[in-house]
mmCIF file of C-alpha atoms and ligand atoms in Angstrom:
data_model
loop_
_atom_site.group_PDB
_atom_site.id
_atom_site.type_symbol
_atom_site.label_atom_id
_atom_site.label_comp_id
_atom_site.label_asym_id
_atom_site.label_seq_id
_atom_site.Cartn_x
_atom_site.Cartn_y
_atom_site.Cartn_z
ATOM 1 C CA MET A 1 -80.472 105.318 309.822
ATOM 2 C CA PRO A 2 -83.281 107.010 307.806
ATOM 3 C CA ASP A 3 -82.474 109.953 305.541
ATOM 4 C CA PRO A 4 -82.611 113.329 307.261
ATOM 5 C CA ILE A 5 -85.699 115.464 306.814
ATOM 6 C CA PHE A 6 -84.845 119.146 307.017
ATOM 7 C CA ILE A 7 -87.008 121.939 308.371
ATOM 8 C CA THR A 8 -86.835 123.412 304.883
ATOM 9 C CA ARG A 9 -85.170 122.930 301.526
ATOM 10 C CA PRO A 10 -84.869 125.920 299.227
ATOM 11 C CA TYR A 11 -86.831 125.719 296.007
ATOM 12 C CA LEU A 12 -84.547 125.931 292.967
ATOM 13 C CA PRO A 13 -85.933 126.427 289.458
ATOM 14 C CA PRO A 14 -84.590 124.267 286.608
ATOM 15 C CA LEU A 15 -81.006 125.395 286.017
ATOM 16 C CA ALA A 16 -81.674 125.579 282.263
ATOM 17 C CA GLU A 17 -84.067 128.477 282.875
ATOM 18 C CA LEU A 18 -81.337 130.486 284.592
ATOM 19 C CA MET A 19 -78.603 129.845 282.042
ATOM 20 C CA PRO A 20 -79.759 132.339 279.365
ATOM 21 C CA LEU A 21 -79.805 135.085 282.009
ATOM 22 C CA LEU A 22 -76.310 134.161 283.159
ATOM 23 C CA GLU A 23 -75.112 134.215 279.550
ATOM 24 C CA GLU A 24 -76.519 137.715 279.237
ATOM 25 C CA ILE A 25 -74.613 138.818 282.343
ATOM 26 C CA TRP A 26 -71.430 137.309 280.904
ATOM 27 C CA GLU A 27 -72.034 139.187 277.663
ATOM 28 C CA THR A 28 -72.920 142.595 279.064
ATOM 29 C CA ARG A 29 -70.609 142.430 282.094
ATOM 30 C CA GLN A 30 -73.209 144.377 284.051
ATOM 31 C CA LEU A 31 -72.773 142.641 287.394
ATOM 32 C CA SER A 32 -74.253 145.150 289.802
ATOM 33 C CA ASN A 33 -75.343 148.792 290.329
ATOM 34 C CA ASN A 34 -78.953 148.812 289.172
ATOM 35 C CA GLY A 35 -78.497 146.620 286.105
ATOM 36 C CA PRO A 36 -81.299 145.374 283.839
ATOM 37 C CA PHE A 37 -82.243 142.273 285.890
ATOM 38 C CA HIS A 38 -82.319 144.376 289.032
ATOM 39 C CA GLN A 39 -84.698 146.814 287.353
ATOM 40 C CA GLN A 40 -86.866 144.034 285.907
ATOM 41 C CA LEU A 41 -87.182 142.288 289.251
ATOM 42 C CA GLU A 42 -88.142 145.513 291.009
ATOM 43 C CA ALA A 43 -90.812 146.169 288.369
ATOM 44 C CA ARG A 44 -92.269 142.672 288.655
ATOM 45 C CA LEU A 45 -92.268 142.796 292.450
ATOM 46 C CA ARG A 46 -94.045 146.158 292.487
ATOM 47 C CA GLU A 47 -96.824 144.525 290.497
ATOM 48 C CA LEU A 48 -96.966 141.208 292.341
ATOM 49 C CA LEU A 49 -96.724 142.707 295.815
ATOM 50 C CA GLU A 50 -98.984 145.673 294.977
ATOM 51 C CA VAL A 51 -96.622 148.380 296.221
ATOM 52 C CA ASP A 52 -95.697 151.703 294.640
ATOM 53 C CA HIS A 53 -92.018 151.629 295.555
ATOM 54 C CA ILE A 54 -89.622 148.769 296.147
ATOM 55 C CA ALA A 55 -85.843 148.604 296.503
ATOM 56 C CA LEU A 56 -83.918 145.352 296.263
ATOM 57 C CA VAL A 57 -81.179 144.928 298.854
ATOM 58 C CA THR A 58 -78.676 142.309 299.988
ATOM 59 C CA ASN A 59 -80.707 140.684 302.785
ATOM 60 C CA GLY A 60 -83.539 141.150 305.250
ATOM 61 C CA MET A 61 -81.409 142.267 308.192
ATOM 62 C CA VAL A 62 -79.743 144.990 306.139
ATOM 63 C CA ALA A 63 -83.180 146.023 304.881
ATOM 64 C CA LEU A 64 -84.242 146.743 308.468
ATOM 65 C CA GLU A 65 -81.005 148.518 309.324
ATOM 66 C CA MET A 66 -81.314 150.685 306.232
ATOM 67 C CA VAL A 67 -84.888 151.728 306.967
ATOM 68 C CA ILE A 68 -83.981 152.693 310.522
ATOM 69 C CA ASP A 69 -81.022 154.706 309.281
ATOM 70 C CA ALA A 70 -82.557 156.270 306.168
ATOM 71 C CA ALA A 71 -85.749 157.247 308.018
ATOM 72 C CA GLY A 72 -83.622 159.036 310.616
ATOM 73 C CA LEU A 73 -85.257 157.267 313.558
ATOM 74 C CA ALA A 74 -84.087 158.104 317.066
ATOM 75 C CA GLY A 75 -84.865 157.256 320.689
ATOM 76 C CA GLU A 76 -87.211 154.362 321.401
ATOM 77 C CA ILE A 77 -88.777 151.751 319.150
ATOM 78 C CA VAL A 78 -91.867 149.850 320.225
ATOM 79 C CA THR A 79 -91.415 146.278 319.027
ATOM 80 C CA THR A 80 -92.163 142.608 319.529
ATOM 81 C CA PRO A 81 -89.873 140.221 321.393
ATOM 82 C CA TYR A 82 -91.276 137.283 319.414
ATOM 83 C CA SER A 83 -89.195 137.218 316.252
ATOM 84 C CA PHE A 84 -85.903 136.207 314.744
ATOM 85 C CA VAL A 85 -82.963 137.993 316.340
ATOM 86 C CA ALA A 86 -82.462 140.206 313.258
ATOM 87 C CA THR A 87 -85.463 142.353 314.223
ATOM 88 C CA THR A 88 -84.203 143.568 317.601
ATOM 89 C CA HIS A 89 -80.556 143.569 316.578
ATOM 90 C CA ALA A 90 -81.346 145.949 313.708
ATOM 91 C CA VAL A 91 -83.016 148.336 316.159
ATOM 92 C CA THR A 92 -80.092 148.174 318.576
ATOM 93 C CA ARG A 93 -77.432 148.453 315.900
ATOM 94 C CA GLY A 94 -79.236 151.646 314.844
ATOM 95 C CA ARG A 95 -78.457 153.008 318.353
ATOM 96 C CA LEU A 96 -82.141 152.858 319.271
ATOM 97 C CA LYS A 97 -83.722 151.423 322.382
ATOM 98 C CA PRO A 98 -86.156 148.534 321.890
ATOM 99 C CA VAL A 99 -89.280 148.701 324.056
ATOM 100 C CA PHE A 100 -90.908 145.280 324.070
ATOM 101 C CA VAL A 101 -94.654 144.835 323.915
ATOM 102 C CA ASP A 102 -96.361 141.465 324.315
ATOM 103 C CA VAL A 103 -97.927 139.558 321.430
ATOM 104 C CA ARG A 104 -101.514 138.373 321.147
ATOM 105 C CA PRO A 105 -102.271 134.666 321.539
ATOM 106 C CA GLY A 106 -104.034 134.089 318.197
ATOM 107 C CA ASP A 107 -101.225 134.925 315.779
ATOM 108 C CA LEU A 108 -98.260 135.790 318.038
ATOM 109 C CA ASN A 109 -98.021 139.249 316.451
ATOM 110 C CA ILE A 110 -97.577 142.417 318.525
ATOM 111 C CA ASP A 111 -100.756 143.132 320.505
ATOM 112 C CA PRO A 112 -102.213 146.450 319.296
ATOM 113 C CA ALA A 113 -104.052 146.904 322.590
ATOM 114 C CA ARG A 114 -100.692 147.130 324.393
ATOM 115 C CA ILE A 115 -98.819 149.385 321.983
ATOM 116 C CA GLU A 116 -100.192 152.719 323.087
ATOM 117 C CA ALA A 117 -99.101 152.379 326.710
ATOM 118 C CA ALA A 118 -95.527 151.735 325.539
ATOM 119 C CA ILE A 119 -95.322 154.913 323.438
ATOM 120 C CA THR A 120 -93.485 157.790 325.155
ATOM 121 C CA PRO A 121 -92.281 161.188 323.892
ATOM 122 C CA GLU A 122 -89.040 159.362 322.974
ATOM 123 C CA THR A 123 -90.744 156.874 320.627
ATOM 124 C CA SER A 124 -90.048 157.357 316.930
ATOM 125 C CA ALA A 125 -91.488 154.163 315.429
ATOM 126 C CA ILE A 126 -93.253 150.841 315.831
ATOM 127 C CA VAL A 127 -91.348 147.881 314.391
ATOM 128 C CA ALA A 128 -93.832 145.017 314.080
ATOM 129 C CA VAL A 129 -93.358 141.587 312.504
ATOM 130 C CA HIS A 130 -95.861 139.684 310.358
ATOM 131 C CA CYS A 131 -94.796 136.540 312.174
ATOM 132 C CA TYR A 132 -94.918 133.341 310.070
ATOM 133 C CA GLY A 133 -96.518 135.532 307.395
ATOM 134 C CA ASN A 134 -99.714 136.152 309.371
ATOM 135 C CA PRO A 135 -100.545 139.861 308.999
ATOM 136 C CA CYS A 136 -100.374 142.105 312.057
ATOM 137 C CA ALA A 137 -103.373 144.162 313.161
ATOM 138 C CA VAL A 138 -102.398 146.643 310.459
ATOM 139 C CA GLU A 139 -105.431 148.938 310.683
ATOM 140 C CA GLU A 140 -105.173 149.383 314.449
ATOM 141 C CA ILE A 141 -101.407 149.859 314.319
ATOM 142 C CA ASP A 142 -101.727 152.460 311.547
ATOM 143 C CA GLU A 143 -104.375 154.348 313.478
ATOM 144 C CA ILE A 144 -102.298 154.431 316.671
ATOM 145 C CA ALA A 145 -99.180 155.503 314.757
ATOM 146 C CA ARG A 146 -100.970 158.308 312.944
ATOM 147 C CA ARG A 147 -102.556 159.609 316.127
ATOM 148 C CA ARG A 148 -99.306 159.464 318.106
ATOM 149 C CA GLY A 149 -97.066 160.739 315.311
ATOM 150 C CA VAL A 150 -94.752 157.730 315.051
ATOM 151 C CA ARG A 151 -93.740 155.760 311.998
ATOM 152 C CA VAL A 152 -94.579 152.135 311.242
ATOM 153 C CA ILE A 153 -92.127 149.568 309.925
ATOM 154 C CA TYR A 154 -93.200 146.022 309.216
ATOM 155 C CA ASP A 155 -90.566 143.330 309.261
ATOM 156 C CA ALA A 156 -92.274 141.296 306.549
ATOM 157 C CA ALA A 157 -89.426 138.800 306.158
ATOM 158 C CA HIS A 158 -91.989 135.975 306.347
ATOM 159 C CA ALA A 159 -94.761 137.626 304.353
ATOM 160 C CA PHE A 160 -93.704 137.479 300.706
ATOM 161 C CA GLY A 161 -96.810 137.307 298.508
ATOM 162 C CA VAL A 162 -99.224 137.288 301.446
ATOM 163 C CA THR A 163 -102.516 139.068 300.908
ATOM 164 C CA TRP A 164 -105.023 140.276 303.478
ATOM 165 C CA ARG A 165 -108.599 141.019 302.440
ATOM 166 C CA GLY A 166 -107.556 140.641 298.809
ATOM 167 C CA ARG A 167 -104.622 143.053 298.894
ATOM 168 C CA GLY A 168 -100.883 142.626 299.307
ATOM 169 C CA VAL A 169 -99.883 143.051 302.933
ATOM 170 C CA LEU A 170 -96.629 144.795 301.927
ATOM 171 C CA GLY A 171 -98.615 147.959 301.219
ATOM 172 C CA TRP A 172 -99.128 148.583 304.951
ATOM 173 C CA GLY A 173 -96.802 150.724 307.046
ATOM 174 C CA ASP A 174 -94.395 153.458 306.045
ATOM 175 C CA PHE A 175 -91.943 150.703 305.194
ATOM 176 C CA ALA A 176 -92.037 146.919 304.929
ATOM 177 C CA THR A 177 -88.898 144.819 304.706
ATOM 178 C CA LEU A 178 -88.529 141.424 303.034
ATOM 179 C CA SER A 179 -86.006 138.593 303.175
ATOM 180 C CA PHE A 180 -85.234 136.471 300.124
ATOM 181 C CA HIS A 181 -82.947 134.149 302.104
ATOM 182 C CA ALA A 182 -82.567 130.511 301.049
ATOM 183 C CA THR A 183 -84.993 129.436 303.794
ATOM 184 C CA LYS A 184 -87.809 131.772 302.733
ATOM 185 C CA ALA A 185 -90.933 131.229 300.605
ATOM 186 C CA PHE A 186 -89.231 133.111 297.753
ATOM 187 C CA ASN A 187 -85.454 133.063 297.585
ATOM 188 C CA THR A 188 -82.674 134.700 295.606
ATOM 189 C CA PHE A 189 -80.071 132.684 297.618
ATOM 190 C CA GLU A 190 -79.449 135.800 299.761
ATOM 191 C CA GLY A 191 -81.476 138.927 299.207
ATOM 192 C CA GLY A 192 -84.165 141.222 300.464
ATOM 193 C CA ALA A 193 -86.228 144.275 299.650
ATOM 194 C CA ILE A 194 -87.751 147.386 301.145
ATOM 195 C CA ALA A 195 -91.216 148.598 300.212
ATOM 196 C CA ALA A 196 -91.827 152.280 300.894
ATOM 197 C CA ARG A 197 -95.153 154.079 300.877
ATOM 198 C CA THR A 198 -94.003 157.522 299.674
ATOM 199 C CA ALA A 199 -91.754 158.632 296.835
ATOM 200 C CA ALA A 200 -89.651 160.695 299.275
ATOM 201 C CA ASP A 201 -88.965 157.664 301.486
ATOM 202 C CA ALA A 202 -88.237 155.512 298.421
ATOM 203 C CA GLU A 203 -85.737 158.083 297.193
ATOM 204 C CA ALA A 204 -83.990 158.155 300.560
ATOM 205 C CA ILE A 205 -83.766 154.342 300.561
ATOM 206 C CA GLY A 206 -82.465 154.298 296.979
ATOM 207 C CA ARG A 207 -79.680 156.735 297.853
ATOM 208 C CA HIS A 208 -78.897 155.007 301.094
ATOM 209 C CA ARG A 209 -78.456 151.673 299.347
ATOM 210 C CA ASN A 210 -75.741 153.238 297.159
ATOM 211 C CA PHE A 211 -73.464 154.921 299.733
ATOM 212 C CA GLY A 212 -75.768 157.958 300.025
ATOM 213 C CA ILE A 213 -74.870 159.068 296.511
ATOM 214 C CA ALA A 214 -77.455 161.191 294.649
ATOM 215 C CA SER A 215 -75.371 162.026 291.574
ATOM 216 C CA GLU A 216 -71.767 162.025 290.450
ATOM 217 C CA VAL A 217 -71.071 165.116 292.543
ATOM 218 C CA GLU A 218 -73.786 165.057 295.203
ATOM 219 C CA ILE A 219 -73.533 162.855 298.295
ATOM 220 C CA PRO A 220 -76.158 164.184 300.678
ATOM 221 C CA ALA A 221 -76.330 161.196 303.065
ATOM 222 C CA ILE A 222 -74.078 158.748 304.900
ATOM 223 C CA GLY A 223 -75.348 155.631 303.189
ATOM 224 C CA THR A 224 -74.129 152.090 302.910
ATOM 225 C CA ASN A 225 -73.680 149.494 300.192
ATOM 226 C CA ALA A 226 -76.695 147.197 300.128
ATOM 227 C CA LYS A 227 -77.134 146.671 296.396
ATOM 228 C CA MET A 228 -78.385 143.336 295.124
ATOM 229 C CA SER A 229 -76.160 141.836 292.413
ATOM 230 C CA GLU A 230 -77.364 140.963 288.923
ATOM 231 C CA PHE A 231 -76.832 137.280 289.722
ATOM 232 C CA ASN A 232 -79.267 137.363 292.652
ATOM 233 C CA ALA A 233 -81.744 139.439 290.647
ATOM 234 C CA ALA A 234 -81.575 136.926 287.776
ATOM 235 C CA VAL A 235 -82.287 134.084 290.199
ATOM 236 C CA GLY A 236 -85.232 136.088 291.515
ATOM 237 C CA LEU A 237 -86.685 136.635 288.050
ATOM 238 C CA VAL A 238 -86.626 132.916 287.305
ATOM 239 C CA GLN A 239 -87.938 132.015 290.766
ATOM 240 C CA LEU A 240 -90.896 134.369 290.326
ATOM 241 C CA ASP A 241 -92.248 132.275 287.454
ATOM 242 C CA HIS A 242 -92.551 129.366 289.895
ATOM 243 C CA PHE A 243 -93.876 131.198 292.943
ATOM 244 C CA ASP A 244 -97.535 130.250 292.451
ATOM 245 C CA ALA A 245 -96.687 126.561 291.991
ATOM 246 C CA VAL A 246 -94.370 126.670 295.006
ATOM 247 C CA ARG A 247 -97.100 128.260 297.092
ATOM 248 C CA ARG A 248 -99.617 125.589 295.993
ATOM 249 C CA ALA A 249 -97.196 122.789 296.849
ATOM 250 C CA ARG A 250 -96.582 124.298 300.288
ATOM 251 C CA ALA A 251 -100.345 124.684 300.802
ATOM 252 C CA ALA A 252 -100.797 120.958 300.140
ATOM 253 C CA VAL A 253 -98.209 120.107 302.826
ATOM 254 C CA ASP A 254 -99.939 122.504 305.233
ATOM 255 C CA ARG A 255 -103.363 120.906 304.552
ATOM 256 C CA ARG A 256 -102.017 117.380 305.119
ATOM 257 C CA TYR A 257 -100.494 118.357 308.464
ATOM 258 C CA ARG A 258 -103.693 120.028 309.635
ATOM 259 C CA GLU A 259 -105.778 116.963 308.760
ATOM 260 C CA ALA A 260 -103.341 114.500 310.286
ATOM 261 C CA LEU A 261 -102.635 116.427 313.492
ATOM 262 C CA ALA A 262 -106.265 117.373 314.211
ATOM 263 C CA GLY A 263 -107.421 115.712 317.387
ATOM 264 C CA ILE A 264 -103.985 115.044 318.885
ATOM 265 C CA PRO A 265 -104.361 116.490 322.379
ATOM 266 C CA GLY A 266 -101.853 119.254 323.076
ATOM 267 C CA ILE A 267 -100.803 119.846 319.461
ATOM 268 C CA THR A 268 -102.255 123.085 318.092
ATOM 269 C CA PRO A 269 -101.211 124.307 314.651
ATOM 270 C CA LEU A 270 -101.261 128.090 314.503
ATOM 271 C CA ALA A 271 -104.431 129.120 312.651
ATOM 272 C CA ILE A 272 -104.356 131.045 309.392
ATOM 273 C CA PRO A 273 -107.065 133.749 309.355
ATOM 274 C CA GLU A 274 -109.770 133.296 306.716
ATOM 275 C CA ASP A 275 -109.128 136.625 305.003
ATOM 276 C CA VAL A 276 -105.441 135.801 304.446
ATOM 277 C CA VAL A 277 -103.801 134.138 301.447
ATOM 278 C CA PRO A 278 -100.640 132.818 303.092
ATOM 279 C CA ASN A 279 -97.352 131.633 301.622
ATOM 280 C CA HIS A 280 -96.965 128.656 303.998
ATOM 281 C CA ALA A 281 -93.304 129.373 304.669
ATOM 282 C CA TYR A 282 -93.609 127.845 308.149
ATOM 283 C CA PHE A 283 -95.747 125.271 309.913
ATOM 284 C CA PRO A 284 -95.713 126.258 313.606
ATOM 285 C CA VAL A 285 -97.512 124.137 316.180
ATOM 286 C CA LEU A 286 -97.910 124.869 319.876
ATOM 287 C CA VAL A 287 -97.030 121.889 322.054
ATOM 288 C CA GLY A 288 -99.238 122.455 325.089
ATOM 289 C CA PRO A 289 -99.174 120.997 328.616
ATOM 290 C CA ASP A 290 -101.727 118.336 327.634
ATOM 291 C CA PHE A 291 -99.325 116.767 325.135
ATOM 292 C CA ALA A 292 -97.639 113.611 326.401
ATOM 293 C CA ILE A 293 -94.137 115.140 326.429
ATOM 294 C CA SER A 294 -92.731 118.664 326.513
ATOM 295 C CA ARG A 295 -91.900 120.677 323.407
ATOM 296 C CA ASP A 296 -88.179 120.255 324.027
ATOM 297 C CA VAL A 297 -88.460 116.483 324.461
ATOM 298 C CA LEU A 298 -90.517 116.288 321.253
ATOM 299 C CA HIS A 299 -87.869 118.361 319.462
ATOM 300 C CA ALA A 300 -85.183 115.937 320.669
ATOM 301 C CA ARG A 301 -87.316 112.884 319.870
ATOM 302 C CA LEU A 302 -87.774 114.061 316.283
ATOM 303 C CA ALA A 303 -84.039 114.770 315.998
ATOM 304 C CA GLU A 304 -83.302 111.169 317.094
ATOM 305 C CA GLN A 305 -85.340 110.097 314.064
ATOM 306 C CA GLN A 306 -83.404 112.422 311.753
ATOM 307 C CA ILE A 307 -86.286 114.894 311.593
ATOM 308 C CA GLN A 308 -85.238 118.517 311.956
ATOM 309 C CA SER A 309 -87.742 120.765 313.700
ATOM 310 C CA ARG A 310 -87.023 124.297 314.855
ATOM 311 C CA ARG A 311 -87.967 126.331 317.905
ATOM 312 C CA TYR A 312 -88.614 129.490 315.904
ATOM 313 C CA PHE A 313 -88.627 131.687 318.088
ATOM 314 C CA TYR A 314 -86.808 130.479 321.162
ATOM 315 C CA PRO A 315 -85.051 131.897 323.078
ATOM 316 C CA LEU A 316 -87.347 134.871 323.263
ATOM 317 C CA LEU A 317 -85.411 138.007 322.274
ATOM 318 C CA SER A 318 -86.255 139.789 325.529
ATOM 319 C CA ASN A 319 -84.505 136.970 327.431
ATOM 320 C CA LEU A 320 -81.187 137.290 325.570
ATOM 321 C CA ALA A 321 -78.289 138.566 327.691
ATOM 322 C CA MET A 322 -78.061 141.890 325.854
ATOM 323 C CA TYR A 323 -81.788 142.671 326.203
ATOM 324 C CA ARG A 324 -83.035 141.063 329.427
ATOM 325 C CA ASP A 325 -82.181 144.061 331.632
ATOM 326 C CA LEU A 326 -84.347 146.438 329.627
ATOM 327 C CA PRO A 327 -87.306 147.699 331.702
ATOM 328 C CA SER A 328 -89.749 146.212 329.162
ATOM 329 C CA ALA A 329 -88.048 142.789 329.013
ATOM 330 C CA GLY A 330 -89.421 141.300 332.231
ATOM 331 C CA PRO A 331 -91.408 138.079 331.737
ATOM 332 C CA ASP A 332 -94.332 139.642 333.661
ATOM 333 C CA ASN A 333 -94.629 142.219 330.883
ATOM 334 C CA LEU A 334 -94.526 139.556 328.163
ATOM 335 C CA PRO A 335 -96.447 136.499 329.377
ATOM 336 C CA VAL A 336 -97.931 135.471 326.004
ATOM 337 C CA ALA A 337 -94.617 135.726 324.153
ATOM 338 C CA ASN A 338 -92.780 133.809 326.895
ATOM 339 C CA ARG A 339 -95.352 131.012 326.821
ATOM 340 C CA ALA A 340 -95.269 130.804 323.022
ATOM 341 C CA ALA A 341 -91.452 130.636 322.997
ATOM 342 C CA GLU A 342 -91.674 127.652 325.384
ATOM 343 C CA GLN A 343 -94.325 125.854 323.333
ATOM 344 C CA VAL A 344 -93.711 126.534 319.656
ATOM 345 C CA LEU A 345 -92.209 124.006 317.297
ATOM 346 C CA CYS A 346 -91.966 124.523 313.535
ATOM 347 C CA LEU A 347 -92.316 121.339 311.500
ATOM 348 C CA PRO A 348 -90.654 120.618 308.143
ATOM 349 C CA ILE A 349 -92.425 122.311 305.249
ATOM 350 C CA TYR A 350 -91.169 122.929 301.734
ATOM 351 C CA PRO A 351 -92.570 122.445 298.248
ATOM 352 C CA GLU A 352 -90.743 119.213 297.486
ATOM 353 C CA LEU A 353 -91.372 117.513 300.839
ATOM 354 C CA ALA A 354 -92.372 113.969 299.821
ATOM 355 C CA ALA A 355 -95.628 112.605 301.257
ATOM 356 C CA ALA A 356 -93.714 109.625 302.689
ATOM 357 C CA ASP A 357 -91.356 111.980 304.540
ATOM 358 C CA GLN A 358 -94.234 114.059 305.830
ATOM 359 C CA ASP A 359 -95.841 110.821 307.031
ATOM 360 C CA ARG A 360 -92.659 110.092 308.989
ATOM 361 C CA VAL A 361 -93.010 113.448 310.774
ATOM 362 C CA ILE A 362 -96.699 112.864 311.477
ATOM 363 C CA GLU A 363 -96.134 109.304 312.694
ATOM 364 C CA ALA A 364 -93.312 110.431 314.992
ATOM 365 C CA ILE A 365 -95.647 112.977 316.602
ATOM 366 C CA ARG A 366 -98.456 110.406 316.906
ATOM 367 C CA ALA A 367 -96.055 107.936 318.508
ATOM 368 C CA ALA A 368 -94.911 110.615 320.968
ATOM 369 C CA ALA A 369 -98.566 111.375 321.768
ATOM 370 C CA ARG A 370 -99.111 107.681 322.586
ATOM 371 C CA GLY A 371 -96.118 107.862 324.892
ATOM 372 C CA GLY A 372 -94.036 105.854 322.442
HETATM 373 N N1 LIG B 401 -86.640 139.239 310.188
HETATM 374 C C1 LIG B 401 -87.190 138.044 310.412
HETATM 375 C C2 LIG B 401 -88.519 137.984 311.077
HETATM 376 C C3 LIG B 401 -86.531 136.872 310.007
HETATM 377 O O1 LIG B 401 -87.076 135.667 310.258
HETATM 378 C C4 LIG B 401 -85.283 136.987 309.364
HETATM 379 C C5 LIG B 401 -84.550 135.804 308.959
HETATM 380 C C6 LIG B 401 -84.753 138.280 309.130
HETATM 381 C C7 LIG B 401 -85.467 139.388 309.561
HETATM 382 C C8 LIG B 401 -83.437 138.497 308.463
HETATM 383 O O2 LIG B 401 -83.473 138.146 307.091
HETATM 384 P P1 LIG B 401 -82.093 137.728 306.361
HETATM 385 O O3 LIG B 401 -81.059 138.726 306.761
HETATM 386 O O4 LIG B 401 -81.746 136.312 306.794
HETATM 387 O O5 LIG B 401 -82.430 137.821 304.893
HETATM 388 C C9 LIG B 401 -82.842 130.986 309.240
HETATM 389 C C10 LIG B 401 -82.377 132.065 308.262
HETATM 390 O O6 LIG B 401 -80.955 132.193 308.205
HETATM 391 C C11 LIG B 401 -82.982 133.394 308.468
HETATM 392 O O7 LIG B 401 -82.990 134.024 307.196
HETATM 393 C C12 LIG B 401 -84.410 133.345 308.985
HETATM 394 N N2 LIG B 401 -84.968 134.642 309.279
HETATM 395 C C13 LIG B 401 -84.506 132.480 310.212
HETATM 396 C C14 LIG B 401 -85.913 132.388 310.743
HETATM 397 O O8 LIG B 401 -84.075 131.179 309.872
HETATM 398 P P2 LIG B 401 -81.520 129.142 310.519
HETATM 399 O O9 LIG B 401 -80.519 129.355 311.578
HETATM 400 O O10 LIG B 401 -82.699 128.316 310.819
HETATM 401 O O11 LIG B 401 -80.866 128.566 309.156
HETATM 402 P P3 LIG B 401 -80.123 127.211 308.914
HETATM 403 O O12 LIG B 401 -78.891 127.521 308.138
HETATM 404 O O13 LIG B 401 -79.978 126.443 310.162
HETATM 405 O O14 LIG B 401 -81.097 126.442 307.918
HETATM 406 C C15 LIG B 401 -82.128 125.555 308.354
HETATM 407 C C16 LIG B 401 -82.181 124.374 307.419
HETATM 408 O O15 LIG B 401 -82.585 124.776 306.125
HETATM 409 C C17 LIG B 401 -80.865 123.634 307.206
HETATM 410 O O16 LIG B 401 -80.614 122.726 308.220
HETATM 411 C C18 LIG B 401 -81.092 122.967 305.883
HETATM 412 C C19 LIG B 401 -81.939 123.973 305.133
HETATM 413 N N3 LIG B 401 -81.128 124.824 304.242
HETATM 414 C C20 LIG B 401 -80.660 126.026 304.688
HETATM 415 C C21 LIG B 401 -79.883 126.809 303.859
HETATM 416 C C22 LIG B 401 -79.348 128.148 304.322
HETATM 417 C C23 LIG B 401 -80.840 124.350 302.985
HETATM 418 O O17 LIG B 401 -81.252 123.245 302.594
HETATM 419 N N4 LIG B 401 -80.083 125.129 302.158
HETATM 420 C C24 LIG B 401 -79.589 126.343 302.532
HETATM 421 O O18 LIG B 401 -78.907 127.025 301.740
HETATM 422 O O19 LIG B 401 -81.887 130.634 310.155
#
């Protein structure tokens, strides 16, 4: 039996680089509550991600929940069904009603041309996802939101370090949320962050993260506890020094796949727009009807060879039991997203993926294409 190849393996910096930071924590006993590593990581992320305000939190799902809560959203949220379940669950857990809008075929991000028709007097925000790190139609979405008086939240869980037209994509929207989960392009084991455009919103998020406390005697909001620990922040600081190298290594894997898979009928890697510097966190391909076998059979065939692939994002969120009865959830309303969920397969990609292992993935797909 060959060794397993995983969809991803988290990058870990040399342990020796982390040890001095851990020793400092042991010395100072500052474990949480806005300690020095927390502050340093926020400062470095503001610079790297080109945002004015950023708040570290415990994970990407909580980041979304906090934004929804702290921004005081109510009523309906226009959103995409093509995402990880955290996106829609955060909306619903905030007692809001998701209104699904289809995605566009090129990047599988929410289709700006369909957003306006879904906005009603009940709509308070658009929650869009930079899926696989490819930026949404941010200018169009901003324009619609401004004109219709709704807020914009980007679930940017996949978009760490991504730039569009030379600028960090996290600067778009009233808020953008990040995930630093083990499986992401940048990880702090578990972790996340919220970028906010205005000082007032950043202040609300900061309070909300710490139970709603403003000072020793003032508690103006019903907040939660979403503070990142000093351990996770220390990991983040060390990881940041390696992010460029990690991105380059991922880019090399991406390039090799694109070269090797070009010309296989029915296998279409999702394109990366020219004006985007991606982070290559995922390598999604669409397995079309002209491929020799279906996406699900290919997924199973790879698994037989100890190769883990993932159907990110299947099942489509609008088809889950708790959402499928929503008026916007019908497949007729969401044909592009439904087709993508049936065809997409994410292939293994991570910085330390050995060329020989990548060749195994490529050869397995070629063999399947030959009917083997
Ligand atoms: N919004 C979007 C658009 C998201 O995609 C996500 C998360 C969120 C919000 C929420 O962010 P967080 O609350 O998670 O910060 C993964 C992740 O758990 C999840 O973070 C991610 N999106 C989603 C797309 O994928 P699984 O179910 O694929 O993870 P799992 O445990 O099956 O891991 C896959 C493989 O990765 C393993 O078989 C081996 C490898 N792995 C994984 C972990 C966790 C390791 O080698 N080491 C590890 O520690 O969900």
